Amino acid sequence: MASIILGIDLNKKSEDKQTQKKIKKVLEKAGHNVTMADVGPGNLQNLMGKKSSKGKIAVFIVNGADLQTYKDTYVGMKNGYYHTKYCYFGLQGWISPKTCSCNGAKTAKLKKASDDHSSASFTADIVGMTTAEVMEKYKEYIAYACGSNAEELANNLVKVMGGETSSSSSNTNSATSIKEALKDVLSGWDGDVECFLREDTIYVQKISDPTTAKLSLIESQDIFYDSVTVTDVNPSTVNHLEVTYKDHIITVQDDSLIKRFGKISSKISAESSKTLKDAQSFARREWAKLHRGNGHKLECKVLGNLKWKVGKWCRVYLPSFSIDDYMYIIKVSQEEDEDGNWICGLTLVDYPPSLGEPEEDENAENLGGG
């Protein structure tokens, strides 16, 4: 996993050291290699400025929300005088609940601190923002986690970094029950809604039009070429679709698959659509649904970035692998290569996976004839 430099701001030194050790223990249990900086302001930043920190991740445990620190960290890594590749701020909500609790991070508007001696222009673009808003603005290099005690904060840091916490296994049974309950409720909408887990939140929403994708994977630009693995399409997959709407026929087809396997057609109606535009969107969605079980899968590695998330559509252009289409991210993993670079592993398919069938109740009455 990642090589981490763990620093903590000064509040009460003996207590700070204990908090730092507790967080170190949880991070190491999650598989990370952790080095602790001395307690107090400036100590972590000094280590971040050393060339030996290249490729490492900084984690700074703070007891107050500081605009200058946020901006300095972002600018420092962007301009290269800090050599770490990313910094996570850990907010001690039990010390400063107004600004550092999970609620405070999203609601407290931040002002320039009295001991902030930087020029007014340095933080002018973020004054009045919340910590969450600042992190979203500067997410290329910084992010945050919060907690009401050291263990909760540490586990939330692990989640933000994309790993599993020590308490994950204890939640398996309840998670399974929730999953089965969701299957039961959503089975009637299978193909029209998606359900996925991102960090510690379950999302249920209508499947968006793939053409709204804001992410892209372009050959020779984004992907480590040698990391690409493609599982080929099942030959029986429909490759020609006709959708009728009033006096219109909307045709979608895959010329390359037709050339390889011959034309395999399907016809459906979009008469329930209100407009031609809606019918065209319906056609694209149905085309994608037909390809849900086609076996086509892309696995690859890209440079680490928080934009890669499960449940996102992505425009994929890999002509060397005969891919020029929209694909859906079903798995994201985080790792560090031998040079210390942050790498994301991605798995993409042609359409969100089926929600599955709800489990049958073995105790239910048999309602069939007998």
mmCIF file of C-alpha atoms in Angstrom:
data_model
loop_
_atom_site.group_PDB
_atom_site.id
_atom_site.type_symbol
_atom_site.label_atom_id
_atom_site.label_comp_id
_atom_site.label_asym_id
_atom_site.label_seq_id
_atom_site.Cartn_x
_atom_site.Cartn_y
_atom_site.Cartn_z
ATOM 1 C CA MET A 1 0.000 0.000 0.000
ATOM 2 C CA ALA A 2 1.124 3.615 0.545
ATOM 3 C CA SER A 3 4.165 5.054 2.307
ATOM 4 C CA ILE A 4 2.783 7.662 4.732
ATOM 5 C CA ILE A 5 4.340 10.494 6.741
ATOM 6 C CA LEU A 6 2.036 11.133 9.711
ATOM 7 C CA GLY A 7 2.113 14.516 11.412
ATOM 8 C CA ILE A 8 -0.073 16.066 14.127
ATOM 9 C CA ASP A 9 -0.684 19.644 15.211
ATOM 10 C CA LEU A 10 0.111 20.722 18.788
ATOM 11 C CA ASN A 11 -2.674 20.820 21.382
ATOM 12 C CA LYS A 12 -1.497 18.923 24.466
ATOM 13 C CA LYS A 13 1.735 17.201 23.518
ATOM 14 C CA SER A 14 1.362 13.997 25.564
ATOM 15 C CA GLU A 15 -2.227 13.495 24.357
ATOM 16 C CA ASP A 16 -1.250 14.423 20.795
ATOM 17 C CA LYS A 17 1.434 11.744 20.767
ATOM 18 C CA GLN A 18 -1.056 9.107 21.940
ATOM 19 C CA THR A 19 -3.554 10.149 19.243
ATOM 20 C CA GLN A 20 -0.807 9.986 16.636
ATOM 21 C CA LYS A 21 0.183 6.459 17.760
ATOM 22 C CA LYS A 22 -3.437 5.229 17.672
ATOM 23 C CA ILE A 23 -3.880 6.521 14.138
ATOM 24 C CA LYS A 24 -0.540 5.035 13.075
ATOM 25 C CA LYS A 25 -1.641 1.621 14.372
ATOM 26 C CA VAL A 26 -4.888 1.657 12.342
ATOM 27 C CA LEU A 27 -3.133 2.842 9.170
ATOM 28 C CA GLU A 28 -0.503 0.107 9.512
ATOM 29 C CA LYS A 29 -3.208 -2.509 10.111
ATOM 30 C CA ALA A 30 -4.717 -1.404 6.777
ATOM 31 C CA GLY A 31 -1.383 -2.230 5.119
ATOM 32 C CA HIS A 32 0.291 1.179 4.956
ATOM 33 C CA ASN A 33 3.916 1.909 5.886
ATOM 34 C CA VAL A 34 3.820 4.816 8.377
ATOM 35 C CA THR A 35 6.571 7.156 9.616
ATOM 36 C CA MET A 36 5.660 9.650 12.358
ATOM 37 C CA ALA A 37 6.801 13.269 12.266
ATOM 38 C CA ASP A 38 7.454 15.091 15.546
ATOM 39 C CA VAL A 39 4.414 16.688 17.190
ATOM 40 C CA GLY A 40 3.802 20.326 16.343
ATOM 41 C CA PRO A 41 3.328 22.752 13.460
ATOM 42 C CA GLY A 42 5.988 22.812 10.770
ATOM 43 C CA ASN A 43 7.500 19.391 11.492
ATOM 44 C CA LEU A 44 5.454 17.529 8.890
ATOM 45 C CA GLN A 45 6.006 20.299 6.344
ATOM 46 C CA ASN A 46 9.768 20.081 6.860
ATOM 47 C CA LEU A 47 9.667 16.375 5.982
ATOM 48 C CA MET A 48 7.365 17.033 3.000
ATOM 49 C CA GLY A 49 10.011 19.410 1.665
ATOM 50 C CA LYS A 50 12.731 16.770 1.595
ATOM 51 C CA LYS A 51 13.446 14.922 -1.659
ATOM 52 C CA SER A 52 13.277 11.623 0.248
ATOM 53 C CA SER A 53 9.517 12.243 0.570
ATOM 54 C CA LYS A 54 8.970 11.992 -3.187
ATOM 55 C CA GLY A 55 6.004 9.733 -3.943
ATOM 56 C CA LYS A 56 4.883 9.474 -0.318
ATOM 57 C CA ILE A 57 1.519 10.542 1.122
ATOM 58 C CA ALA A 58 1.279 13.090 3.926
ATOM 59 C CA VAL A 59 -1.368 12.801 6.635
ATOM 60 C CA PHE A 60 -1.738 15.844 8.896
ATOM 61 C CA ILE A 61 -3.922 15.527 12.013
ATOM 62 C CA VAL A 62 -5.205 19.007 12.885
ATOM 63 C CA ASN A 63 -7.242 20.501 15.729
ATOM 64 C CA GLY A 64 -8.458 23.533 13.782
ATOM 65 C CA ALA A 65 -9.384 24.449 10.227
ATOM 66 C CA ASP A 66 -6.650 26.725 8.818
ATOM 67 C CA LEU A 67 -6.991 28.351 5.390
ATOM 68 C CA GLN A 68 -3.282 29.163 5.182
ATOM 69 C CA THR A 69 -2.281 25.542 5.870
ATOM 70 C CA TYR A 70 -4.744 24.209 3.291
ATOM 71 C CA LYS A 71 -3.560 26.672 0.627
ATOM 72 C CA ASP A 72 0.147 26.274 1.410
ATOM 73 C CA THR A 73 -0.120 22.475 1.175
ATOM 74 C CA TYR A 74 -1.922 22.648 -2.153
ATOM 75 C CA VAL A 75 0.423 25.234 -3.681
ATOM 76 C CA GLY A 76 3.510 23.492 -2.276
ATOM 77 C CA MET A 77 2.737 20.163 -3.928
ATOM 78 C CA LYS A 78 1.512 21.751 -7.136
ATOM 79 C CA ASN A 79 4.689 23.823 -7.504
ATOM 80 C CA GLY A 80 7.033 21.071 -6.323
ATOM 81 C CA TYR A 81 8.565 22.476 -3.158
ATOM 82 C CA TYR A 82 6.703 19.790 -1.233
ATOM 83 C CA HIS A 83 7.677 16.402 -2.656
ATOM 84 C CA THR A 84 4.791 14.318 -1.303
ATOM 85 C CA LYS A 85 2.219 13.399 -3.938
ATOM 86 C CA TYR A 86 -0.901 13.968 -1.811
ATOM 87 C CA CYS A 87 -1.994 15.149 1.627
ATOM 88 C CA TYR A 88 -4.939 14.030 3.735
ATOM 89 C CA PHE A 89 -6.033 16.275 6.603
ATOM 90 C CA GLY A 90 -7.461 14.475 9.644
ATOM 91 C CA LEU A 91 -9.891 16.719 11.554
ATOM 92 C CA GLN A 92 -10.062 16.119 15.316
ATOM 93 C CA GLY A 93 -13.761 16.792 15.865
ATOM 94 C CA TRP A 94 -13.550 16.060 19.591
ATOM 95 C CA ILE A 95 -11.166 19.024 20.080
ATOM 96 C CA SER A 96 -12.737 21.627 17.760
ATOM 97 C CA PRO A 97 -16.319 20.507 17.038
ATOM 98 C CA LYS A 98 -17.328 23.839 15.482
ATOM 99 C CA THR A 99 -14.923 23.533 12.537
ATOM 100 C CA CYS A 100 -13.488 20.010 12.709
ATOM 101 C CA SER A 101 -16.487 17.787 13.392
ATOM 102 C CA CYS A 102 -17.915 16.045 10.349
ATOM 103 C CA ASN A 103 -20.819 18.496 10.427
ATOM 104 C CA GLY A 104 -18.583 21.511 11.063
ATOM 105 C CA ALA A 105 -16.357 20.656 8.102
ATOM 106 C CA LYS A 106 -19.400 21.040 5.849
ATOM 107 C CA THR A 107 -21.064 24.068 7.506
ATOM 108 C CA ALA A 108 -18.499 26.331 9.221
ATOM 109 C CA LYS A 109 -17.421 29.214 6.966
ATOM 110 C CA LEU A 110 -13.684 29.801 7.447
ATOM 111 C CA LYS A 111 -11.969 33.149 8.070
ATOM 112 C CA LYS A 112 -8.351 34.215 7.940
ATOM 113 C CA ALA A 113 -6.806 33.251 11.307
ATOM 114 C CA SER A 114 -5.314 35.864 13.637
ATOM 115 C CA ASP A 115 -1.907 34.158 13.447
ATOM 116 C CA ASP A 116 -2.039 33.881 9.646
ATOM 117 C CA HIS A 117 0.743 36.198 8.453
ATOM 118 C CA SER A 118 0.367 35.432 4.748
ATOM 119 C CA SER A 119 -0.828 38.156 2.386
ATOM 120 C CA ALA A 120 -4.583 38.652 2.110
ATOM 121 C CA SER A 121 -4.415 37.699 -1.556
ATOM 122 C CA PHE A 122 -2.908 34.279 -0.762
ATOM 123 C CA THR A 123 -6.150 32.880 0.681
ATOM 124 C CA ALA A 124 -8.593 35.354 -0.900
ATOM 125 C CA ASP A 125 -10.072 32.681 -3.204
ATOM 126 C CA ILE A 126 -11.077 30.409 -0.310
ATOM 127 C CA VAL A 127 -12.060 32.823 2.492
ATOM 128 C CA GLY A 128 -15.684 32.153 3.407
ATOM 129 C CA MET A 129 -15.601 28.546 2.198
ATOM 130 C CA THR A 130 -16.085 25.482 4.392
ATOM 131 C CA THR A 131 -13.337 22.900 4.765
ATOM 132 C CA ALA A 132 -15.322 20.546 2.515
ATOM 133 C CA GLU A 133 -15.567 23.247 -0.174
ATOM 134 C CA VAL A 134 -11.834 24.008 0.012
ATOM 135 C CA MET A 135 -11.001 20.309 -0.333
ATOM 136 C CA GLU A 136 -13.297 19.993 -3.341
ATOM 137 C CA LYS A 137 -11.636 23.025 -4.961
ATOM 138 C CA TYR A 138 -8.128 21.675 -4.351
ATOM 139 C CA LYS A 139 -8.912 17.936 -4.621
ATOM 140 C CA GLU A 140 -6.060 17.398 -7.066
ATOM 141 C CA TYR A 141 -3.685 17.421 -4.082
ATOM 142 C CA ILE A 142 -5.620 17.465 -0.788
ATOM 143 C CA ALA A 143 -8.599 15.760 0.882
ATOM 144 C CA TYR A 144 -9.918 15.328 4.403
ATOM 145 C CA ALA A 145 -11.448 12.890 6.868
ATOM 146 C CA CYS A 146 -13.142 13.623 10.184
ATOM 147 C CA GLY A 147 -13.959 11.763 13.383
ATOM 148 C CA SER A 148 -15.263 12.113 16.937
ATOM 149 C CA ASN A 149 -12.327 10.142 18.369
ATOM 150 C CA ALA A 150 -8.930 8.900 17.225
ATOM 151 C CA GLU A 151 -10.079 5.438 16.130
ATOM 152 C CA GLU A 152 -13.037 6.771 14.124
ATOM 153 C CA LEU A 153 -10.819 9.371 12.467
ATOM 154 C CA ALA A 154 -8.201 6.746 11.594
ATOM 155 C CA ASN A 155 -10.804 4.407 10.074
ATOM 156 C CA ASN A 156 -12.265 7.279 8.055
ATOM 157 C CA LEU A 157 -8.788 8.138 6.763
ATOM 158 C CA VAL A 158 -8.385 4.523 5.599
ATOM 159 C CA LYS A 159 -11.755 4.718 3.814
ATOM 160 C CA VAL A 160 -10.891 7.997 2.085
ATOM 161 C CA MET A 161 -7.660 6.411 0.867
ATOM 162 C CA GLY A 162 -9.668 3.576 -0.650
ATOM 163 C CA GLY A 163 -8.872 0.773 1.812
ATOM 164 C CA GLU A 164 -10.800 -1.456 4.201
ATOM 165 C CA THR A 165 -10.906 -0.664 7.916
ATOM 166 C CA SER A 166 -10.361 -3.114 10.739
ATOM 167 C CA SER A 167 -14.081 -2.998 11.485
ATOM 168 C CA SER A 168 -15.125 -3.867 7.933
ATOM 169 C CA SER A 169 -15.355 -7.609 8.550
ATOM 170 C CA SER A 170 -17.635 -7.134 11.555
ATOM 171 C CA ASN A 171 -20.155 -5.402 9.299
ATOM 172 C CA THR A 172 -20.303 -8.235 6.744
ATOM 173 C CA ASN A 173 -23.488 -9.866 8.001
ATOM 174 C CA SER A 174 -25.441 -6.613 8.276
ATOM 175 C CA ALA A 175 -24.159 -5.501 4.873
ATOM 176 C CA THR A 176 -25.352 -8.774 3.362
ATOM 177 C CA SER A 177 -28.798 -8.305 4.897
ATOM 178 C CA ILE A 178 -28.999 -4.755 3.555
ATOM 179 C CA LYS A 179 -27.930 -5.951 0.127
ATOM 180 C CA GLU A 180 -30.649 -8.598 0.030
ATOM 181 C CA ALA A 181 -33.258 -6.081 1.186
ATOM 182 C CA LEU A 182 -32.212 -3.693 -1.578
ATOM 183 C CA LYS A 183 -32.426 -6.485 -4.154
ATOM 184 C CA ASP A 184 -35.973 -7.197 -3.026
ATOM 185 C CA VAL A 185 -37.035 -3.553 -3.281
ATOM 186 C CA LEU A 186 -35.218 -2.702 -6.510
ATOM 187 C CA SER A 187 -35.593 -5.900 -8.543
ATOM 188 C CA GLY A 188 -38.540 -4.459 -10.487
ATOM 189 C CA TRP A 189 -36.340 -1.591 -11.693
ATOM 190 C CA ASP A 190 -33.341 -3.702 -12.621
ATOM 191 C CA GLY A 191 -31.754 -2.134 -15.669
ATOM 192 C CA ASP A 192 -33.200 1.320 -14.950
ATOM 193 C CA VAL A 193 -31.572 2.046 -11.593
ATOM 194 C CA GLU A 194 -28.098 1.391 -10.236
ATOM 195 C CA CYS A 195 -27.023 0.552 -6.720
ATOM 196 C CA PHE A 196 -23.398 0.727 -5.620
ATOM 197 C CA LEU A 197 -21.196 1.192 -2.573
ATOM 198 C CA ARG A 198 -18.682 4.045 -2.566
ATOM 199 C CA GLU A 199 -16.519 4.306 0.568
ATOM 200 C CA ASP A 200 -19.124 3.968 3.385
ATOM 201 C CA THR A 201 -22.228 5.151 1.508
ATOM 202 C CA ILE A 202 -24.742 3.148 -0.541
ATOM 203 C CA TYR A 203 -26.071 4.993 -3.597
ATOM 204 C CA VAL A 204 -29.345 4.191 -5.378
ATOM 205 C CA GLN A 205 -30.170 6.294 -8.418
ATOM 206 C CA LYS A 206 -31.495 6.207 -11.947
ATOM 207 C CA ILE A 207 -28.840 5.067 -14.402
ATOM 208 C CA SER A 208 -27.627 8.156 -16.225
ATOM 209 C CA ASP A 209 -27.176 8.455 -19.957
ATOM 210 C CA PRO A 210 -23.624 7.190 -20.719
ATOM 211 C CA THR A 211 -23.036 10.194 -22.988
ATOM 212 C CA THR A 212 -23.074 12.454 -19.901
ATOM 213 C CA ALA A 213 -19.719 10.956 -18.849
ATOM 214 C CA LYS A 214 -17.163 13.499 -17.630
ATOM 215 C CA LEU A 215 -14.329 10.982 -17.304
ATOM 216 C CA SER A 216 -12.271 9.680 -20.205
ATOM 217 C CA LEU A 217 -9.607 7.070 -20.863
ATOM 218 C CA ILE A 218 -7.647 7.864 -24.019
ATOM 219 C CA GLU A 219 -4.933 5.644 -25.436
ATOM 220 C CA SER A 220 -1.418 7.122 -25.052
ATOM 221 C CA GLN A 221 -2.746 9.785 -22.657
ATOM 222 C CA ASP A 222 -4.190 8.280 -19.500
ATOM 223 C CA ILE A 223 -3.457 4.578 -19.356
ATOM 224 C CA PHE A 224 -0.387 2.487 -18.604
ATOM 225 C CA TYR A 225 -0.476 0.543 -21.850
ATOM 226 C CA ASP A 226 1.156 -2.618 -20.478
ATOM 227 C CA SER A 227 -1.499 -2.838 -17.748
ATOM 228 C CA VAL A 228 -4.447 -3.213 -20.140
ATOM 229 C CA THR A 229 -6.377 -6.482 -20.105
ATOM 230 C CA VAL A 230 -9.528 -6.876 -22.204
ATOM 231 C CA THR A 231 -12.000 -9.746 -21.957
ATOM 232 C CA ASP A 232 -13.644 -10.194 -25.356
ATOM 233 C CA VAL A 233 -17.340 -9.889 -26.164
ATOM 234 C CA ASN A 234 -19.569 -12.975 -26.191
ATOM 235 C CA PRO A 235 -20.212 -13.783 -29.900
ATOM 236 C CA SER A 236 -23.996 -14.088 -29.324
ATOM 237 C CA THR A 237 -24.340 -10.493 -28.141
ATOM 238 C CA VAL A 238 -26.925 -8.368 -29.997
ATOM 239 C CA ASN A 239 -25.031 -6.038 -32.333
ATOM 240 C CA HIS A 240 -27.909 -4.374 -34.204
ATOM 241 C CA LEU A 241 -30.848 -2.652 -32.466
ATOM 242 C CA GLU A 242 -33.912 -0.990 -34.034
ATOM 243 C CA VAL A 243 -36.081 1.211 -31.829
ATOM 244 C CA THR A 244 -39.419 2.438 -33.210
ATOM 245 C CA TYR A 245 -40.946 5.746 -32.146
ATOM 246 C CA LYS A 246 -44.025 6.952 -34.058
ATOM 247 C CA ASP A 247 -42.831 7.146 -37.665
ATOM 248 C CA HIS A 248 -39.141 7.099 -36.702
ATOM 249 C CA ILE A 249 -36.787 4.126 -36.611
ATOM 250 C CA ILE A 250 -33.718 4.674 -34.461
ATOM 251 C CA THR A 251 -30.892 2.305 -35.328
ATOM 252 C CA VAL A 252 -27.886 1.530 -33.168
ATOM 253 C CA GLN A 253 -25.298 -1.005 -34.224
ATOM 254 C CA ASP A 254 -21.724 -2.114 -33.726
ATOM 255 C CA ASP A 255 -20.129 -2.471 -37.162
ATOM 256 C CA SER A 256 -17.047 -4.214 -35.845
ATOM 257 C CA LEU A 257 -19.095 -6.933 -34.102
ATOM 258 C CA ILE A 258 -21.307 -7.356 -37.162
ATOM 259 C CA LYS A 259 -18.179 -7.856 -39.236
ATOM 260 C CA ARG A 260 -16.845 -10.434 -36.794
ATOM 261 C CA PHE A 261 -19.985 -12.387 -35.915
ATOM 262 C CA GLY A 262 -22.662 -11.445 -38.445
ATOM 263 C CA LYS A 263 -25.751 -9.350 -37.735
ATOM 264 C CA ILE A 264 -27.600 -10.318 -34.540
ATOM 265 C CA SER A 265 -30.671 -8.064 -34.309
ATOM 266 C CA SER A 266 -33.275 -6.975 -31.786
ATOM 267 C CA LYS A 267 -36.327 -4.691 -32.200
ATOM 268 C CA ILE A 268 -38.134 -2.753 -29.451
ATOM 269 C CA SER A 269 -40.625 0.112 -29.197
ATOM 270 C CA ALA A 270 -40.120 3.511 -27.550
ATOM 271 C CA GLU A 271 -43.752 4.615 -27.890
ATOM 272 C CA SER A 272 -43.915 5.515 -24.203
ATOM 273 C CA SER A 273 -41.272 8.225 -24.771
ATOM 274 C CA LYS A 274 -42.646 11.777 -24.872
ATOM 275 C CA THR A 275 -40.244 13.206 -27.470
ATOM 276 C CA LEU A 276 -37.839 12.004 -30.151
ATOM 277 C CA LYS A 277 -34.959 13.121 -27.938
ATOM 278 C CA ASP A 278 -36.320 10.939 -25.104
ATOM 279 C CA ALA A 279 -36.659 8.037 -27.549
ATOM 280 C CA GLN A 280 -33.051 8.451 -28.648
ATOM 281 C CA SER A 281 -31.916 8.446 -25.018
ATOM 282 C CA PHE A 282 -34.067 5.350 -24.447
ATOM 283 C CA ALA A 283 -32.416 3.668 -27.440
ATOM 284 C CA ARG A 284 -28.925 4.361 -26.109
ATOM 285 C CA ARG A 285 -29.903 3.026 -22.687
ATOM 286 C CA GLU A 286 -31.501 -0.128 -24.111
ATOM 287 C CA TRP A 287 -28.445 -0.668 -26.309
ATOM 288 C CA ALA A 288 -26.275 -0.501 -23.228
ATOM 289 C CA LYS A 289 -28.581 -2.854 -21.273
ATOM 290 C CA LEU A 290 -28.326 -5.448 -24.063
ATOM 291 C CA HIS A 291 -24.567 -5.411 -23.511
ATOM 292 C CA ARG A 292 -24.746 -5.907 -19.733
ATOM 293 C CA GLY A 293 -24.049 -9.634 -19.903
ATOM 294 C CA ASN A 294 -21.820 -9.618 -22.961
ATOM 295 C CA GLY A 295 -18.684 -10.573 -21.018
ATOM 296 C CA HIS A 296 -16.774 -7.510 -22.239
ATOM 297 C CA LYS A 297 -14.483 -6.119 -19.528
ATOM 298 C CA LEU A 298 -11.564 -3.694 -19.398
ATOM 299 C CA GLU A 299 -8.954 -3.783 -16.638
ATOM 300 C CA CYS A 300 -6.179 -1.182 -16.572
ATOM 301 C CA LYS A 301 -4.032 1.073 -14.424
ATOM 302 C CA VAL A 302 -3.891 4.879 -14.449
ATOM 303 C CA LEU A 303 -2.178 7.588 -12.425
ATOM 304 C CA GLY A 304 -3.854 8.035 -9.064
ATOM 305 C CA ASN A 305 -6.620 10.618 -8.817
ATOM 306 C CA LEU A 306 -9.720 10.978 -6.656
ATOM 307 C CA LYS A 307 -11.879 11.406 -9.782
ATOM 308 C CA TRP A 308 -11.847 7.635 -10.401
ATOM 309 C CA LYS A 309 -14.893 6.312 -8.537
ATOM 310 C CA VAL A 310 -17.170 3.291 -8.663
ATOM 311 C CA GLY A 311 -20.471 4.090 -10.357
ATOM 312 C CA LYS A 312 -19.072 6.580 -12.895
ATOM 313 C CA TRP A 313 -19.408 6.397 -16.678
ATOM 314 C CA CYS A 314 -16.232 6.895 -18.681
ATOM 315 C CA ARG A 315 -15.562 7.634 -22.359
ATOM 316 C CA VAL A 316 -13.035 5.018 -23.489
ATOM 317 C CA TYR A 317 -10.979 5.290 -26.676
ATOM 318 C CA LEU A 318 -8.480 2.452 -27.059
ATOM 319 C CA PRO A 319 -8.206 1.756 -30.803
ATOM 320 C CA SER A 320 -5.443 -0.820 -30.270
ATOM 321 C CA PHE A 321 -7.970 -2.880 -28.310
ATOM 322 C CA SER A 322 -10.969 -2.105 -30.551
ATOM 323 C CA ILE A 323 -12.719 -0.009 -27.874
ATOM 324 C CA ASP A 324 -14.425 3.262 -28.793
ATOM 325 C CA ASP A 325 -17.406 3.540 -26.473
ATOM 326 C CA TYR A 326 -18.704 4.421 -23.017
ATOM 327 C CA MET A 327 -17.907 2.063 -20.146
ATOM 328 C CA TYR A 328 -18.948 1.910 -16.496
ATOM 329 C CA ILE A 329 -16.515 1.694 -13.551
ATOM 330 C CA ILE A 330 -17.323 -1.221 -11.226
ATOM 331 C CA LYS A 331 -14.074 -1.397 -9.245
ATOM 332 C CA VAL A 332 -11.310 0.994 -8.163
ATOM 333 C CA SER A 333 -8.190 -0.082 -6.269
ATOM 334 C CA GLN A 334 -5.308 1.996 -4.925
ATOM 335 C CA GLU A 335 -1.644 1.031 -4.900
ATOM 336 C CA GLU A 336 1.867 2.418 -5.001
ATOM 337 C CA ASP A 337 4.418 1.324 -7.598
ATOM 338 C CA GLU A 338 8.105 0.697 -6.908
ATOM 339 C CA ASP A 339 8.939 4.331 -7.709
ATOM 340 C CA GLY A 340 6.427 5.624 -5.177
ATOM 341 C CA ASN A 341 3.838 6.753 -7.725
ATOM 342 C CA TRP A 342 0.161 6.659 -6.779
ATOM 343 C CA ILE A 343 -1.621 4.213 -9.095
ATOM 344 C CA CYS A 344 -5.323 3.410 -9.499
ATOM 345 C CA GLY A 345 -6.477 0.061 -10.847
ATOM 346 C CA LEU A 346 -9.774 0.271 -12.753
ATOM 347 C CA THR A 347 -12.269 -2.358 -13.894
ATOM 348 C CA LEU A 348 -14.906 -1.238 -16.398
ATOM 349 C CA VAL A 349 -17.829 -2.992 -18.111
ATOM 350 C CA ASP A 350 -20.336 -1.931 -20.752
ATOM 351 C CA TYR A 351 -23.287 -1.328 -18.390
ATOM 352 C CA PRO A 352 -23.990 -1.317 -14.623
ATOM 353 C CA PRO A 353 -24.189 -4.904 -13.323
ATOM 354 C CA SER A 354 -27.536 -6.507 -12.606
ATOM 355 C CA LEU A 355 -28.942 -5.872 -9.155
ATOM 356 C CA GLY A 356 -29.488 -9.603 -8.935
ATOM 357 C CA GLU A 357 -32.519 -11.561 -7.883
ATOM 358 C CA PRO A 358 -33.763 -11.374 -4.279
ATOM 359 C CA GLU A 359 -33.257 -14.539 -2.293
ATOM 360 C CA GLU A 360 -36.326 -16.750 -2.039
ATOM 361 C CA ASP A 361 -37.835 -17.139 1.414
ATOM 362 C CA GLU A 362 -37.602 -20.839 2.226
ATOM 363 C CA ASN A 363 -40.402 -20.412 4.777
ATOM 364 C CA ALA A 364 -42.825 -18.773 2.348
ATOM 365 C CA GLU A 365 -45.950 -20.701 1.336
ATOM 366 C CA ASN A 366 -45.995 -22.457 -2.019
ATOM 367 C CA LEU A 367 -48.730 -20.549 -3.844
ATOM 368 C CA GLY A 368 -48.722 -22.779 -6.937
ATOM 369 C CA GLY A 369 -51.276 -25.483 -7.656
ATOM 370 C CA GLY A 370 -50.694 -28.755 -5.982
#
